[in-house]
């Protein structure tokens, strides 16, 4: 069995494939990803300017982050194991004229093929959907060049994260489809930092991502209680 089949949940991939046609609908179920994108892009660029860099986006989906990084001047590869979102990403790239290389391959398989090939690796809102996140973190560490950056984002696991990210976003505000997130798969920042360290990465910045239902806006910074981003560097 390939690592690809081993470390992916087919139900998760189906879920993203079923919603794929809505990926670039600014008012649809991926609206939160569109809204957070300029914020996370600025945060990434604050740590690692992207122009001219070779960048890998792991779990790229329909290409929201991947395209924006290519637009910023990076040479971007996007990988995912859900076929439909990748097709949507490719079509959107044709429309927008921003080129990204999209491939249906697991992070583990690409790590075996191209170790140390990338100046920057991003893996956003993805670890909470895979059976073995440690293996993805290790693959990201293998894929990035020594001394270069890997950026992660995911959801914290505590009562507040459950209330806001599952009950709030899926049931009350209906920002996300019901069943988008499985609380048991959320990852505490300390757990992610220790996975990163075990993989040879040095975590150096942790920051939160917050949604205000009053202003209906996202902001970056502050506590990592719910959604958070972690920056790390390969030693
Ligand atoms: N990273 C993108 C999309 C997040 S949605 C962004 O932040 O804009 C989560 C994505 O992870 C989906 O596209 C889903 O297909 C992908 N995914 C889930 N399990 C995966 C796996 N095992 N390997 C690669 N991609 C996976």
Short mmCIF file of C-alpha atoms and ligand atoms in Angstrom, two decimals, residues 7-8 13 16 23 33 40 59-61 80-82 124-126 129-130, ligand 1:
data_model
loop_
_atom_site.label_atom_id
_atom_site.label_comp_id
_atom_site.label_asym_id
_atom_site.label_seq_id
_atom_site.Cartn_x
_atom_site.Cartn_y
_atom_site.Cartn_z
CA UNK A 7 -2.37 8.60 5.43
CA UNK A 8 -5.57 10.01 3.99
CA UNK A 13 -11.28 13.87 0.60
CA UNK A 16 -13.78 18.50 -0.13
CA UNK A 23 -14.20 26.85 -3.91
CA UNK A 33 -10.56 30.81 3.58
CA UNK A 40 -2.03 34.71 6.35
CA UNK A 59 -3.25 20.32 0.97
CA UNK A 60 -3.77 23.22 -1.43
CA UNK A 61 -7.44 22.43 -2.22
CA UNK A 80 -3.64 17.58 -2.58
CA UNK A 81 -5.20 14.12 -2.64
CA UNK A 82 -8.71 15.28 -3.56
CA UNK A 124 -2.72 25.36 6.15
CA UNK A 125 -6.05 24.17 7.55
CA UNK A 126 -5.10 20.63 6.56
CA UNK A 129 -8.19 16.41 8.31
CA UNK A 130 -5.53 13.68 8.18
N1 LIG B 1 -4.86 24.60 2.43
C1 LIG B 1 -6.01 25.14 1.73
C2 LIG B 1 -7.23 24.23 1.77
C3 LIG B 1 -7.69 23.81 3.16
S1 LIG B 1 -9.06 22.68 3.11
C4 LIG B 1 -6.32 26.51 2.30
O1 LIG B 1 -6.03 26.73 3.48
O2 LIG B 1 -6.86 27.36 1.60
C5 LIG B 1 -8.23 21.14 3.49
C6 LIG B 1 -7.58 20.50 2.28
O3 LIG B 1 -6.80 19.39 2.72
C7 LIG B 1 -8.58 19.92 1.26
O4 LIG B 1 -8.29 20.39 -0.01
C8 LIG B 1 -8.38 18.41 1.36
O5 LIG B 1 -8.62 17.72 0.15
C9 LIG B 1 -6.92 18.35 1.77
N2 LIG B 1 -6.54 17.07 2.38
C10 LIG B 1 -7.18 16.35 3.31
N3 LIG B 1 -6.50 15.23 3.61
C11 LIG B 1 -5.37 15.27 2.83
C12 LIG B 1 -4.25 14.40 2.69
N4 LIG B 1 -4.13 13.31 3.41
N5 LIG B 1 -3.28 14.75 1.80
C13 LIG B 1 -3.39 15.89 1.09
N6 LIG B 1 -4.42 16.75 1.18
C14 LIG B 1 -5.41 16.44 2.04
#
